[in-house]
């Protein structure tokens, strides 16, 4: 991806599930957005770039390097200089906020979202799916919001949640449009809340079971169930008034 928000989400997912892995950005330098993504990646601890030139780098005239190549060289010279050495002396502190990454919910969202494409859905490419996938958009939105507020969240998987590892690091668990929740997941989330953790579910939480199945027709209106009724949580006080977070379908 070239969009900085997409790059940020992809990198954080990778680092959350493979902390020892090295993360490289595909870089062409052909647009301001690409340069922004480059520096966003660098600021977030990116390990390097995979250079993918969009234009020729070498010229045949008096100048051995094209203006496009000179622009790339300027960006890369800054990255390989003392600036990166100074960055390596510091590490970003991770906030105790976890975003739940549900692969089953991603699959069901993809199925529901693909209905808009009609008979063209088999031809949906990765870029189109990434721009329209409901849960991916929710994940990116939550990540961008928390980053704007000064937090550094991380992602947890189903396996991590069931092992209880997320509770060791997180005090807040966010469920971004997690359509599918199985019994073991729901119990793990409920235990997390009972042990003092805060759970935030934005919408459509747990409308399908852990296998992506539901007893109701997807063509009928979905019910609205408060998160408190489902998990025994969450009340929020705003300007002295108490609200329960609900699923808005």
PDB file of N, CA and C in Angstrom, residues 42 78-91:
ATOM      1  N   UNK A  42       9.554   5.404   8.516  1.00  0.00           N
ATOM      2  CA  UNK A  42      10.808   5.643   9.230  1.00  0.00           C
ATOM      3  C   UNK A  42      10.552   6.050  10.675  1.00  0.00           C
ATOM      4  N   UNK A  78      19.264  10.899   3.229  1.00  0.00           N
ATOM      5  CA  UNK A  78      18.845  11.343   4.558  1.00  0.00           C
ATOM      6  C   UNK A  78      18.600  10.150   5.484  1.00  0.00           C
ATOM      7  N   UNK A  79      17.983   9.095   4.927  1.00  0.00           N
ATOM      8  CA  UNK A  79      17.655   7.929   5.746  1.00  0.00           C
ATOM      9  C   UNK A  79      18.895   7.175   6.200  1.00  0.00           C
ATOM     10  N   UNK A  80      19.911   7.110   5.346  1.00  0.00           N
ATOM     11  CA  UNK A  80      21.102   6.328   5.671  1.00  0.00           C
ATOM     12  C   UNK A  80      22.156   7.132   6.412  1.00  0.00           C
ATOM     13  N   UNK A  81      21.868   8.397   6.680  1.00  0.00           N
ATOM     14  CA  UNK A  81      22.812   9.239   7.390  1.00  0.00           C
ATOM     15  C   UNK A  81      22.688   9.109   8.897  1.00  0.00           C
ATOM     16  N   UNK A  82      23.184  10.100   9.599  1.00  0.00           N
ATOM     17  CA  UNK A  82      23.200  10.067  11.058  1.00  0.00           C
ATOM     18  C   UNK A  82      21.826  10.162  11.693  1.00  0.00           C
ATOM     19  N   UNK A  83      20.824  10.588  10.907  1.00  0.00           N
ATOM     20  CA  UNK A  83      19.481  10.725  11.458  1.00  0.00           C
ATOM     21  C   UNK A  83      18.946   9.383  11.943  1.00  0.00           C
ATOM     22  N   UNK A  84      19.152   8.333  11.159  1.00  0.00           N
ATOM     23  CA  UNK A  84      18.673   7.010  11.547  1.00  0.00           C
ATOM     24  C   UNK A  84      19.446   6.477  12.743  1.00  0.00           C
ATOM     25  N   UNK A  85      20.728   6.763  12.809  1.00  0.00           N
ATOM     26  CA  UNK A  85      21.516   6.341  13.977  1.00  0.00           C
ATOM     27  C   UNK A  85      20.982   6.975  15.252  1.00  0.00           C
ATOM     28  N   UNK A  86      20.558   8.229  15.172  1.00  0.00           N
ATOM     29  CA  UNK A  86      19.967   8.884  16.343  1.00  0.00           C
ATOM     30  C   UNK A  86      18.630   8.252  16.702  1.00  0.00           C
ATOM     31  N   UNK A  87      17.839   7.893  15.687  1.00  0.00           N
ATOM     32  CA  UNK A  87      16.544   7.261  15.971  1.00  0.00           C
ATOM     33  C   UNK A  87      16.711   5.947  16.702  1.00  0.00           C
ATOM     34  N   UNK A  88      17.751   5.188  16.337  1.00  0.00           N
ATOM     35  CA  UNK A  88      17.954   3.869  16.920  1.00  0.00           C
ATOM     36  C   UNK A  88      18.230   3.930  18.416  1.00  0.00           C
ATOM     37  N   UNK A  89      18.598   5.108  18.909  1.00  0.00           N
ATOM     38  CA  UNK A  89      18.856   5.243  20.347  1.00  0.00           C
ATOM     39  C   UNK A  89      17.558   5.305  21.161  1.00  0.00           C
ATOM     40  N   UNK A  90      16.416   5.409  20.482  1.00  0.00           N
ATOM     41  CA  UNK A  90      15.136   5.540  21.168  1.00  0.00           C
ATOM     42  C   UNK A  90      14.167   4.485  20.634  1.00  0.00           C
ATOM     43  N   UNK A  91      13.263   4.055  21.487  1.00  0.00           N
ATOM     44  CA  UNK A  91      12.229   3.116  21.084  1.00  0.00           C
ATOM     45  C   UNK A  91      10.875   3.631  21.550  1.00  0.00           C
TER      46      UNK A  91
END
